């Protein structure tokens, strides 16, 4: 929570208008006011925001129609590490120590990941060139050396390529890719990993592995959520409601188009630039609608 938001809340409870709200339930109003004016309460709020921010950031990033399916697996690991860092910083512990609170949070996050994780996440992660050839970070390993990822990737490939011949070809192509062999030995191919988008990288250097290249084009261009499409339908439902059910289909579609364009234009307003209304823009100023 930034300083301006906190200041606005302070202003609310010390204003003369607060007494008009207080009359409804004096006891509850006094309790709320005492909490909002208490520094210890704000310290707790700040702590909660600090260790939940990584979770929120990941959800918000994935809640766009940007191609990010191949980023989810690594983002999840990074998010857990960031949560751990914030909790341990607050508890003043070494990262190798045991924390009861973090252990509870960790179990909740892992349970959620186990529920949402699919073989496609692992396959997309495996086809991300920047992840496949990790060498600079000793705390991370390449997807083909990770047992869980390899198992899920194989499971996905068996379903996508039921033919024994096709499945064997895919396995051979992935072996070449993951070990920098054959067509992937080229120096330009290796150097461009850090400068080129994954999908573009496959377009340039994946011609000799057609099965993998086809998979990469499909998976590396996929969003991880259907929320943006659902928001369009929500807008359509808002416009074409029971009270306005006589609208023609084309008319309703035009209104949805106008509504979304007005949202884009609102990002140029001063209130949006000052972040007064930016927080309500779920897709984010860089996200497509």
PDB file of C-alpha atoms in Angstrom:
ATOM      1  CA  UNK A   1       0.000   0.000   0.000  1.00  0.00           C
ATOM      2  CA  UNK A   2       1.541   3.316  -1.049  1.00  0.00           C
ATOM      3  CA  UNK A   3       1.714   6.464   1.061  1.00  0.00           C
ATOM      4  CA  UNK A   4      -1.095   8.256  -0.807  1.00  0.00           C
ATOM      5  CA  UNK A   5      -3.580   5.439  -0.209  1.00  0.00           C
ATOM      6  CA  UNK A   6      -2.736   5.330   3.484  1.00  0.00           C
ATOM      7  CA  UNK A   7      -3.071   9.114   3.741  1.00  0.00           C
ATOM      8  CA  UNK A   8      -6.521   8.979   2.147  1.00  0.00           C
ATOM      9  CA  UNK A   9      -7.660   6.422   4.731  1.00  0.00           C
ATOM     10  CA  UNK A  10      -6.306   8.583   7.569  1.00  0.00           C
ATOM     11  CA  UNK A  11      -8.166  11.572   6.147  1.00  0.00           C
ATOM     12  CA  UNK A  12     -11.386   9.572   6.000  1.00  0.00           C
ATOM     13  CA  UNK A  13     -11.459   8.579   9.689  1.00  0.00           C
ATOM     14  CA  UNK A  14     -10.461  11.998  11.032  1.00  0.00           C
ATOM     15  CA  UNK A  15     -12.841  13.980   8.830  1.00  0.00           C
ATOM     16  CA  UNK A  16     -16.045  15.486  10.174  1.00  0.00           C
ATOM     17  CA  UNK A  17     -18.081  13.273   7.856  1.00  0.00           C
ATOM     18  CA  UNK A  18     -16.871  10.181   9.728  1.00  0.00           C
ATOM     19  CA  UNK A  19     -19.310  10.947  12.532  1.00  0.00           C
ATOM     20  CA  UNK A  20     -22.256  10.484  10.163  1.00  0.00           C
ATOM     21  CA  UNK A  21     -21.110   6.943   9.388  1.00  0.00           C
ATOM     22  CA  UNK A  22     -20.270   6.297  13.029  1.00  0.00           C
ATOM     23  CA  UNK A  23     -23.870   6.799  14.146  1.00  0.00           C
ATOM     24  CA  UNK A  24     -24.916   3.506  12.520  1.00  0.00           C
ATOM     25  CA  UNK A  25     -22.710   1.443  14.830  1.00  0.00           C
ATOM     26  CA  UNK A  26     -20.554   3.487  17.200  1.00  0.00           C
ATOM     27  CA  UNK A  27     -18.687   0.519  18.646  1.00  0.00           C
ATOM     28  CA  UNK A  28     -17.619  -0.870  15.281  1.00  0.00           C
ATOM     29  CA  UNK A  29     -16.752   2.600  13.969  1.00  0.00           C
ATOM     30  CA  UNK A  30     -14.505   3.301  16.966  1.00  0.00           C
ATOM     31  CA  UNK A  31     -12.838  -0.089  16.554  1.00  0.00           C
ATOM     32  CA  UNK A  32     -12.115   0.593  12.871  1.00  0.00           C
ATOM     33  CA  UNK A  33     -10.795   4.072  13.640  1.00  0.00           C
ATOM     34  CA  UNK A  34      -8.494   2.817  16.406  1.00  0.00           C
ATOM     35  CA  UNK A  35      -7.053   0.173  14.080  1.00  0.00           C
ATOM     36  CA  UNK A  36      -6.536   2.585  11.195  1.00  0.00           C
ATOM     37  CA  UNK A  37      -4.728   5.090  13.407  1.00  0.00           C
ATOM     38  CA  UNK A  38      -2.548   2.442  15.056  1.00  0.00           C
ATOM     39  CA  UNK A  39       0.997   2.076  13.682  1.00  0.00           C
ATOM     40  CA  UNK A  40       1.247  -1.554  14.774  1.00  0.00           C
ATOM     41  CA  UNK A  41      -1.820  -2.397  12.723  1.00  0.00           C
ATOM     42  CA  UNK A  42      -0.275  -0.776   9.670  1.00  0.00           C
ATOM     43  CA  UNK A  43       2.947  -2.721  10.211  1.00  0.00           C
ATOM     44  CA  UNK A  44       0.927  -5.930  10.060  1.00  0.00           C
ATOM     45  CA  UNK A  45      -0.859  -4.749   6.923  1.00  0.00           C
ATOM     46  CA  UNK A  46       2.473  -3.879   5.291  1.00  0.00           C
ATOM     47  CA  UNK A  47       3.847  -7.319   6.164  1.00  0.00           C
ATOM     48  CA  UNK A  48       0.824  -9.081   4.681  1.00  0.00           C
ATOM     49  CA  UNK A  49       1.123  -7.001   1.514  1.00  0.00           C
ATOM     50  CA  UNK A  50       4.865  -7.701   1.265  1.00  0.00           C
ATOM     51  CA  UNK A  51       4.625 -11.487   1.334  1.00  0.00           C
ATOM     52  CA  UNK A  52       1.453 -11.684  -0.769  1.00  0.00           C
ATOM     53  CA  UNK A  53       2.675  -9.232  -3.432  1.00  0.00           C
ATOM     54  CA  UNK A  54       4.641 -11.928  -5.343  1.00  0.00           C
ATOM     55  CA  UNK A  55       1.471 -14.033  -5.509  1.00  0.00           C
ATOM     56  CA  UNK A  56      -0.575 -11.067  -6.709  1.00  0.00           C
ATOM     57  CA  UNK A  57       2.073 -10.072  -9.268  1.00  0.00           C
ATOM     58  CA  UNK A  58       2.084 -13.541 -10.778  1.00  0.00           C
ATOM     59  CA  UNK A  59      -1.711 -13.779 -10.927  1.00  0.00           C
ATOM     60  CA  UNK A  60      -1.951 -10.339 -12.508  1.00  0.00           C
ATOM     61  CA  UNK A  61       0.734 -11.149 -15.085  1.00  0.00           C
ATOM     62  CA  UNK A  62      -0.959 -14.418 -16.029  1.00  0.00           C
ATOM     63  CA  UNK A  63      -4.367 -12.743 -16.199  1.00  0.00           C
ATOM     64  CA  UNK A  64      -3.617 -11.165 -19.580  1.00  0.00           C
ATOM     65  CA  UNK A  65      -3.659 -12.555 -23.093  1.00  0.00           C
ATOM     66  CA  UNK A  66       0.102 -12.201 -23.452  1.00  0.00           C
ATOM     67  CA  UNK A  67       1.898 -15.419 -24.465  1.00  0.00           C
ATOM     68  CA  UNK A  68       3.131 -16.648 -21.084  1.00  0.00           C
ATOM     69  CA  UNK A  69       2.284 -20.348 -20.824  1.00  0.00           C
ATOM     70  CA  UNK A  70       5.993 -21.174 -21.121  1.00  0.00           C
ATOM     71  CA  UNK A  71       6.820 -18.793 -18.254  1.00  0.00           C
ATOM     72  CA  UNK A  72       4.381 -20.135 -15.661  1.00  0.00           C
ATOM     73  CA  UNK A  73       6.548 -22.968 -14.311  1.00  0.00           C
ATOM     74  CA  UNK A  74       9.576 -20.775 -13.645  1.00  0.00           C
ATOM     75  CA  UNK A  75       7.422 -17.891 -12.405  1.00  0.00           C
ATOM     76  CA  UNK A  76       5.849 -20.191  -9.833  1.00  0.00           C
ATOM     77  CA  UNK A  77       9.242 -21.235  -8.447  1.00  0.00           C
ATOM     78  CA  UNK A  78      10.424 -17.620  -8.363  1.00  0.00           C
ATOM     79  CA  UNK A  79       7.206 -16.519  -6.660  1.00  0.00           C
ATOM     80  CA  UNK A  80       7.664 -19.047  -3.851  1.00  0.00           C
ATOM     81  CA  UNK A  81      11.255 -17.886  -3.347  1.00  0.00           C
ATOM     82  CA  UNK A  82      10.132 -14.256  -3.132  1.00  0.00           C
ATOM     83  CA  UNK A  83       7.437 -15.146  -0.592  1.00  0.00           C
ATOM     84  CA  UNK A  84      10.033 -17.001   1.469  1.00  0.00           C
ATOM     85  CA  UNK A  85      12.410 -14.038   1.322  1.00  0.00           C
ATOM     86  CA  UNK A  86       9.782 -11.595   2.635  1.00  0.00           C
ATOM     87  CA  UNK A  87       8.714 -13.906   5.472  1.00  0.00           C
ATOM     88  CA  UNK A  88      12.277 -14.676   6.536  1.00  0.00           C
ATOM     89  CA  UNK A  89      13.208 -10.997   6.361  1.00  0.00           C
ATOM     90  CA  UNK A  90      10.358 -10.137   8.713  1.00  0.00           C
ATOM     91  CA  UNK A  91      11.239 -12.988  11.086  1.00  0.00           C
ATOM     92  CA  UNK A  92      14.958 -12.106  10.840  1.00  0.00           C
ATOM     93  CA  UNK A  93      15.953 -15.652   9.963  1.00  0.00           C
ATOM     94  CA  UNK A  94      18.622 -17.142   7.758  1.00  0.00           C
ATOM     95  CA  UNK A  95      17.230 -18.622   4.544  1.00  0.00           C
ATOM     96  CA  UNK A  96      18.387 -22.073   5.682  1.00  0.00           C
ATOM     97  CA  UNK A  97      16.424 -21.874   8.965  1.00  0.00           C
ATOM     98  CA  UNK A  98      13.000 -23.406   9.572  1.00  0.00           C
ATOM     99  CA  UNK A  99       9.929 -21.170   9.833  1.00  0.00           C
ATOM    100  CA  UNK A 100       6.594 -22.545  11.030  1.00  0.00           C
ATOM    101  CA  UNK A 101       4.635 -19.789   9.289  1.00  0.00           C
ATOM    102  CA  UNK A 102       6.483 -20.166   5.985  1.00  0.00           C
ATOM    103  CA  UNK A 103       6.010 -23.937   6.142  1.00  0.00           C
ATOM    104  CA  UNK A 104       2.230 -23.438   6.330  1.00  0.00           C
ATOM    105  CA  UNK A 105       2.273 -20.920   3.455  1.00  0.00           C
ATOM    106  CA  UNK A 106       4.519 -23.197   1.396  1.00  0.00           C
ATOM    107  CA  UNK A 107       2.185 -26.178   1.808  1.00  0.00           C
ATOM    108  CA  UNK A 108      -0.771 -24.065   0.651  1.00  0.00           C
ATOM    109  CA  UNK A 109       1.099 -22.824  -2.428  1.00  0.00           C
ATOM    110  CA  UNK A 110       2.402 -26.269  -3.368  1.00  0.00           C
ATOM    111  CA  UNK A 111      -1.073 -27.776  -2.985  1.00  0.00           C
ATOM    112  CA  UNK A 112      -2.455 -25.098  -5.292  1.00  0.00           C
ATOM    113  CA  UNK A 113       0.302 -25.701  -7.839  1.00  0.00           C
ATOM    114  CA  UNK A 114      -0.322 -29.456  -7.749  1.00  0.00           C
ATOM    115  CA  UNK A 115      -3.975 -28.748  -8.518  1.00  0.00           C
ATOM    116  CA  UNK A 116      -3.331 -26.325 -11.403  1.00  0.00           C
ATOM    117  CA  UNK A 117      -0.175 -27.751 -12.956  1.00  0.00           C
ATOM    118  CA  UNK A 118      -0.648 -29.589 -16.248  1.00  0.00           C
ATOM    119  CA  UNK A 119       1.722 -31.467 -18.582  1.00  0.00           C
ATOM    120  CA  UNK A 120       1.371 -28.566 -21.041  1.00  0.00           C
ATOM    121  CA  UNK A 121       3.028 -26.214 -18.533  1.00  0.00           C
ATOM    122  CA  UNK A 122       5.996 -28.574 -18.351  1.00  0.00           C
ATOM    123  CA  UNK A 123       6.202 -29.057 -22.112  1.00  0.00           C
ATOM    124  CA  UNK A 124       6.019 -25.316 -22.789  1.00  0.00           C
ATOM    125  CA  UNK A 125       8.666 -24.706 -20.107  1.00  0.00           C
ATOM    126  CA  UNK A 126      10.890 -27.352 -21.737  1.00  0.00           C
ATOM    127  CA  UNK A 127      10.640 -25.618 -25.120  1.00  0.00           C
ATOM    128  CA  UNK A 128      11.719 -22.233 -23.782  1.00  0.00           C
ATOM    129  CA  UNK A 129      15.303 -21.851 -25.086  1.00  0.00           C
ATOM    130  CA  UNK A 130      16.377 -19.608 -22.205  1.00  0.00           C
ATOM    131  CA  UNK A 131      15.402 -22.355 -19.739  1.00  0.00           C
ATOM    132  CA  UNK A 132      16.683 -25.331 -21.713  1.00  0.00           C
ATOM    133  CA  UNK A 133      20.334 -24.342 -21.623  1.00  0.00           C
ATOM    134  CA  UNK A 134      20.806 -23.004 -18.114  1.00  0.00           C
ATOM    135  CA  UNK A 135      24.470 -22.753 -17.166  1.00  0.00           C
ATOM    136  CA  UNK A 136      24.906 -19.504 -15.260  1.00  0.00           C
ATOM    137  CA  UNK A 137      22.679 -20.247 -12.246  1.00  0.00           C
ATOM    138  CA  UNK A 138      23.727 -23.083  -9.948  1.00  0.00           C
ATOM    139  CA  UNK A 139      20.384 -22.980  -8.096  1.00  0.00           C
ATOM    140  CA  UNK A 140      18.390 -23.914 -11.196  1.00  0.00           C
ATOM    141  CA  UNK A 141      18.574 -26.897 -13.511  1.00  0.00           C
ATOM    142  CA  UNK A 142      17.608 -27.404 -17.127  1.00  0.00           C
ATOM    143  CA  UNK A 143      14.167 -28.917 -17.776  1.00  0.00           C
ATOM    144  CA  UNK A 144      15.615 -32.126 -19.246  1.00  0.00           C
ATOM    145  CA  UNK A 145      17.488 -32.737 -15.965  1.00  0.00           C
ATOM    146  CA  UNK A 146      14.393 -32.257 -13.809  1.00  0.00           C
ATOM    147  CA  UNK A 147      12.559 -35.498 -13.048  1.00  0.00           C
ATOM    148  CA  UNK A 148       9.090 -34.011 -12.581  1.00  0.00           C
ATOM    149  CA  UNK A 149       9.263 -31.870 -15.712  1.00  0.00           C
ATOM    150  CA  UNK A 150      10.628 -34.744 -17.804  1.00  0.00           C
ATOM    151  CA  UNK A 151       7.860 -37.096 -16.652  1.00  0.00           C
ATOM    152  CA  UNK A 152       5.113 -34.584 -17.464  1.00  0.00           C
ATOM    153  CA  UNK A 153       6.727 -33.663 -20.781  1.00  0.00           C
ATOM    154  CA  UNK A 154       6.866 -37.317 -21.827  1.00  0.00           C
ATOM    155  CA  UNK A 155       3.247 -37.770 -20.778  1.00  0.00           C
ATOM    156  CA  UNK A 156       2.206 -34.810 -22.919  1.00  0.00           C
ATOM    157  CA  UNK A 157       4.223 -35.945 -25.937  1.00  0.00           C
ATOM    158  CA  UNK A 158       2.702 -39.432 -25.818  1.00  0.00           C
ATOM    159  CA  UNK A 159      -0.769 -37.906 -26.033  1.00  0.00           C
ATOM    160  CA  UNK A 160       0.141 -35.437 -28.784  1.00  0.00           C
ATOM    161  CA  UNK A 161       2.032 -38.039 -30.841  1.00  0.00           C
ATOM    162  CA  UNK A 162       0.306 -41.419 -30.393  1.00  0.00           C
ATOM    163  CA  UNK A 163       2.167 -42.845 -33.387  1.00  0.00           C
ATOM    164  CA  UNK A 164       5.325 -44.676 -32.278  1.00  0.00           C
ATOM    165  CA  UNK A 165       7.267 -43.350 -35.257  1.00  0.00           C
ATOM    166  CA  UNK A 166       6.283 -39.713 -34.637  1.00  0.00           C
ATOM    167  CA  UNK A 167       6.901 -40.032 -30.910  1.00  0.00           C
ATOM    168  CA  UNK A 168      10.407 -41.368 -31.518  1.00  0.00           C
ATOM    169  CA  UNK A 169      11.182 -38.475 -33.869  1.00  0.00           C
ATOM    170  CA  UNK A 170      10.015 -35.955 -31.281  1.00  0.00           C
ATOM    171  CA  UNK A 171      12.194 -37.562 -28.613  1.00  0.00           C
ATOM    172  CA  UNK A 172      15.234 -37.450 -30.890  1.00  0.00           C
ATOM    173  CA  UNK A 173      14.591 -33.797 -31.767  1.00  0.00           C
ATOM    174  CA  UNK A 174      14.231 -32.855 -28.110  1.00  0.00           C
ATOM    175  CA  UNK A 175      17.470 -34.668 -27.277  1.00  0.00           C
ATOM    176  CA  UNK A 176      19.285 -32.596 -29.919  1.00  0.00           C
ATOM    177  CA  UNK A 177      17.715 -29.385 -28.612  1.00  0.00           C
ATOM    178  CA  UNK A 178      18.386 -30.008 -24.917  1.00  0.00           C
ATOM    179  CA  UNK A 179      22.019 -31.041 -25.454  1.00  0.00           C
ATOM    180  CA  UNK A 180      22.901 -28.316 -27.998  1.00  0.00           C
ATOM    181  CA  UNK A 181      23.629 -30.955 -30.609  1.00  0.00           C
ATOM    182  CA  UNK A 182      23.244 -31.041 -34.377  1.00  0.00           C
ATOM    183  CA  UNK A 183      21.610 -27.845 -35.717  1.00  0.00           C
ATOM    184  CA  UNK A 184      21.654 -26.272 -32.243  1.00  0.00           C
ATOM    185  CA  UNK A 185      25.463 -26.227 -32.050  1.00  0.00           C
ATOM    186  CA  UNK A 186      25.554 -23.076 -34.161  1.00  0.00           C
ATOM    187  CA  UNK A 187      27.084 -20.132 -32.259  1.00  0.00           C
ATOM    188  CA  UNK A 188      24.479 -17.640 -33.518  1.00  0.00           C
ATOM    189  CA  UNK A 189      21.735 -19.997 -32.393  1.00  0.00           C
ATOM    190  CA  UNK A 190      23.177 -20.021 -28.866  1.00  0.00           C
ATOM    191  CA  UNK A 191      23.915 -16.295 -28.651  1.00  0.00           C
ATOM    192  CA  UNK A 192      20.444 -15.236 -29.804  1.00  0.00           C
ATOM    193  CA  UNK A 193      18.736 -16.965 -26.868  1.00  0.00           C
ATOM    194  CA  UNK A 194      19.190 -13.936 -24.627  1.00  0.00           C
ATOM    195  CA  UNK A 195      18.124 -11.372 -27.235  1.00  0.00           C
ATOM    196  CA  UNK A 196      15.267 -12.989 -29.140  1.00  0.00           C
ATOM    197  CA  UNK A 197      11.722 -13.905 -28.149  1.00  0.00           C
ATOM    198  CA  UNK A 198      11.352 -17.708 -27.796  1.00  0.00           C
ATOM    199  CA  UNK A 199       8.835 -18.023 -30.622  1.00  0.00           C
ATOM    200  CA  UNK A 200      10.995 -15.949 -32.970  1.00  0.00           C
ATOM    201  CA  UNK A 201      14.025 -17.998 -31.951  1.00  0.00           C
ATOM    202  CA  UNK A 202      12.260 -21.190 -32.993  1.00  0.00           C
ATOM    203  CA  UNK A 203      11.227 -19.584 -36.287  1.00  0.00           C
ATOM    204  CA  UNK A 204      14.885 -18.865 -37.039  1.00  0.00           C
ATOM    205  CA  UNK A 205      16.617 -21.971 -35.734  1.00  0.00           C
ATOM    206  CA  UNK A 206      14.028 -24.750 -35.501  1.00  0.00           C
ATOM    207  CA  UNK A 207      13.680 -25.736 -39.167  1.00  0.00           C
ATOM    208  CA  UNK A 208      15.751 -28.913 -38.718  1.00  0.00           C
ATOM    209  CA  UNK A 209      13.456 -30.113 -35.924  1.00  0.00           C
ATOM    210  CA  UNK A 210       9.990 -29.676 -37.491  1.00  0.00           C
ATOM    211  CA  UNK A 211       8.047 -31.519 -34.788  1.00  0.00           C
ATOM    212  CA  UNK A 212       9.488 -29.391 -32.001  1.00  0.00           C
ATOM    213  CA  UNK A 213       9.161 -26.225 -34.060  1.00  0.00           C
ATOM    214  CA  UNK A 214       5.454 -26.889 -34.628  1.00  0.00           C
ATOM    215  CA  UNK A 215       4.939 -27.506 -30.913  1.00  0.00           C
ATOM    216  CA  UNK A 216       6.876 -24.361 -30.034  1.00  0.00           C
ATOM    217  CA  UNK A 217       4.753 -22.211 -32.349  1.00  0.00           C
ATOM    218  CA  UNK A 218       1.605 -23.484 -30.643  1.00  0.00           C
ATOM    219  CA  UNK A 219       2.730 -23.391 -27.019  1.00  0.00           C
ATOM    220  CA  UNK A 220       5.011 -20.347 -26.919  1.00  0.00           C
ATOM    221  CA  UNK A 221       2.224 -18.192 -28.324  1.00  0.00           C
ATOM    222  CA  UNK A 222      -0.357 -19.347 -25.786  1.00  0.00           C
ATOM    223  CA  UNK A 223      -1.666 -17.255 -22.876  1.00  0.00           C
ATOM    224  CA  UNK A 224      -2.005 -19.090 -19.585  1.00  0.00           C
ATOM    225  CA  UNK A 225      -5.518 -17.857 -18.854  1.00  0.00           C
ATOM    226  CA  UNK A 226      -8.787 -17.304 -20.691  1.00  0.00           C
ATOM    227  CA  UNK A 227      -9.635 -14.348 -18.441  1.00  0.00           C
ATOM    228  CA  UNK A 228      -9.274 -11.702 -21.134  1.00  0.00           C
ATOM    229  CA  UNK A 229     -11.667 -13.539 -23.429  1.00  0.00           C
ATOM    230  CA  UNK A 230     -14.018 -13.973 -20.484  1.00  0.00           C
ATOM    231  CA  UNK A 231     -13.826 -10.242 -19.765  1.00  0.00           C
ATOM    232  CA  UNK A 232     -14.991  -9.594 -23.314  1.00  0.00           C
ATOM    233  CA  UNK A 233     -17.952 -11.898 -22.750  1.00  0.00           C
ATOM    234  CA  UNK A 234     -18.636 -10.195 -19.419  1.00  0.00           C
ATOM    235  CA  UNK A 235     -18.714  -6.854 -21.209  1.00  0.00           C
ATOM    236  CA  UNK A 236     -21.045  -8.345 -23.810  1.00  0.00           C
ATOM    237  CA  UNK A 237     -23.318  -9.702 -21.055  1.00  0.00           C
ATOM    238  CA  UNK A 238     -23.334  -6.307 -19.375  1.00  0.00           C
ATOM    239  CA  UNK A 239     -24.415  -4.604 -22.601  1.00  0.00           C
ATOM    240  CA  UNK A 240     -26.790  -7.311 -23.859  1.00  0.00           C
ATOM    241  CA  UNK A 241     -28.664  -7.842 -20.593  1.00  0.00           C
ATOM    242  CA  UNK A 242     -32.249  -8.925 -19.994  1.00  0.00           C
ATOM    243  CA  UNK A 243     -33.315  -5.284 -20.025  1.00  0.00           C
ATOM    244  CA  UNK A 244     -31.582  -4.665 -23.344  1.00  0.00           C
ATOM    245  CA  UNK A 245     -32.254  -7.963 -25.066  1.00  0.00           C
ATOM    246  CA  UNK A 246     -33.670  -6.351 -28.203  1.00  0.00           C
ATOM    247  CA  UNK A 247     -30.239  -5.259 -29.386  1.00  0.00           C
ATOM    248  CA  UNK A 248     -29.144  -6.869 -32.615  1.00  0.00           C
ATOM    249  CA  UNK A 249     -25.955  -8.935 -32.493  1.00  0.00           C
ATOM    250  CA  UNK A 250     -24.014  -6.454 -34.614  1.00  0.00           C
ATOM    251  CA  UNK A 251     -25.188  -3.545 -32.449  1.00  0.00           C
ATOM    252  CA  UNK A 252     -24.095  -5.328 -29.264  1.00  0.00           C
ATOM    253  CA  UNK A 253     -20.704  -6.164 -30.808  1.00  0.00           C
ATOM    254  CA  UNK A 254     -20.234  -2.505 -31.774  1.00  0.00           C
ATOM    255  CA  UNK A 255     -20.962  -1.433 -28.198  1.00  0.00           C
ATOM    256  CA  UNK A 256     -18.432  -3.963 -26.841  1.00  0.00           C
ATOM    257  CA  UNK A 257     -15.875  -2.584 -29.312  1.00  0.00           C
ATOM    258  CA  UNK A 258     -16.583   0.994 -28.177  1.00  0.00           C
ATOM    259  CA  UNK A 259     -16.454  -0.002 -24.500  1.00  0.00           C
ATOM    260  CA  UNK A 260     -13.004  -1.585 -24.917  1.00  0.00           C
ATOM    261  CA  UNK A 261     -11.682   1.373 -26.894  1.00  0.00           C
ATOM    262  CA  UNK A 262     -12.887   3.766 -24.195  1.00  0.00           C
ATOM    263  CA  UNK A 263     -10.951   1.671 -21.717  1.00  0.00           C
ATOM    264  CA  UNK A 264      -7.822   2.021 -23.854  1.00  0.00           C
ATOM    265  CA  UNK A 265      -8.340   5.783 -24.127  1.00  0.00           C
ATOM    266  CA  UNK A 266      -8.768   6.042 -20.355  1.00  0.00           C
ATOM    267  CA  UNK A 267      -5.132   4.967 -19.995  1.00  0.00           C
ATOM    268  CA  UNK A 268      -4.100   8.341 -21.418  1.00  0.00           C
ATOM    269  CA  UNK A 269      -5.915  10.333 -18.736  1.00  0.00           C
ATOM    270  CA  UNK A 270      -4.072  12.126 -15.939  1.00  0.00           C
ATOM    271  CA  UNK A 271      -5.824  10.068 -13.261  1.00  0.00           C
ATOM    272  CA  UNK A 272      -4.482   6.891 -14.854  1.00  0.00           C
ATOM    273  CA  UNK A 273      -0.964   8.300 -15.118  1.00  0.00           C
ATOM    274  CA  UNK A 274      -1.128   9.312 -11.447  1.00  0.00           C
ATOM    275  CA  UNK A 275      -2.194   5.713 -10.664  1.00  0.00           C
ATOM    276  CA  UNK A 276      -5.504   6.789  -9.146  1.00  0.00           C
ATOM    277  CA  UNK A 277      -7.448   4.549 -11.517  1.00  0.00           C
ATOM    278  CA  UNK A 278      -4.627   2.338 -12.835  1.00  0.00           C
ATOM    279  CA  UNK A 279      -5.037  -0.246 -10.075  1.00  0.00           C
ATOM    280  CA  UNK A 280      -8.532  -1.082 -11.347  1.00  0.00           C
ATOM    281  CA  UNK A 281      -7.261  -1.916 -14.836  1.00  0.00           C
ATOM    282  CA  UNK A 282      -7.022  -5.701 -14.501  1.00  0.00           C
ATOM    283  CA  UNK A 283      -5.276  -6.262 -17.807  1.00  0.00           C
ATOM    284  CA  UNK A 284      -2.607  -3.698 -16.998  1.00  0.00           C
ATOM    285  CA  UNK A 285      -1.452  -0.833 -19.178  1.00  0.00           C
ATOM    286  CA  UNK A 286       0.807  -3.199 -21.152  1.00  0.00           C
ATOM    287  CA  UNK A 287      -1.773  -5.969 -21.464  1.00  0.00           C
ATOM    288  CA  UNK A 288      -3.909  -6.468 -24.515  1.00  0.00           C
ATOM    289  CA  UNK A 289      -7.673  -6.455 -24.135  1.00  0.00           C
TER     290      UNK A 289
END
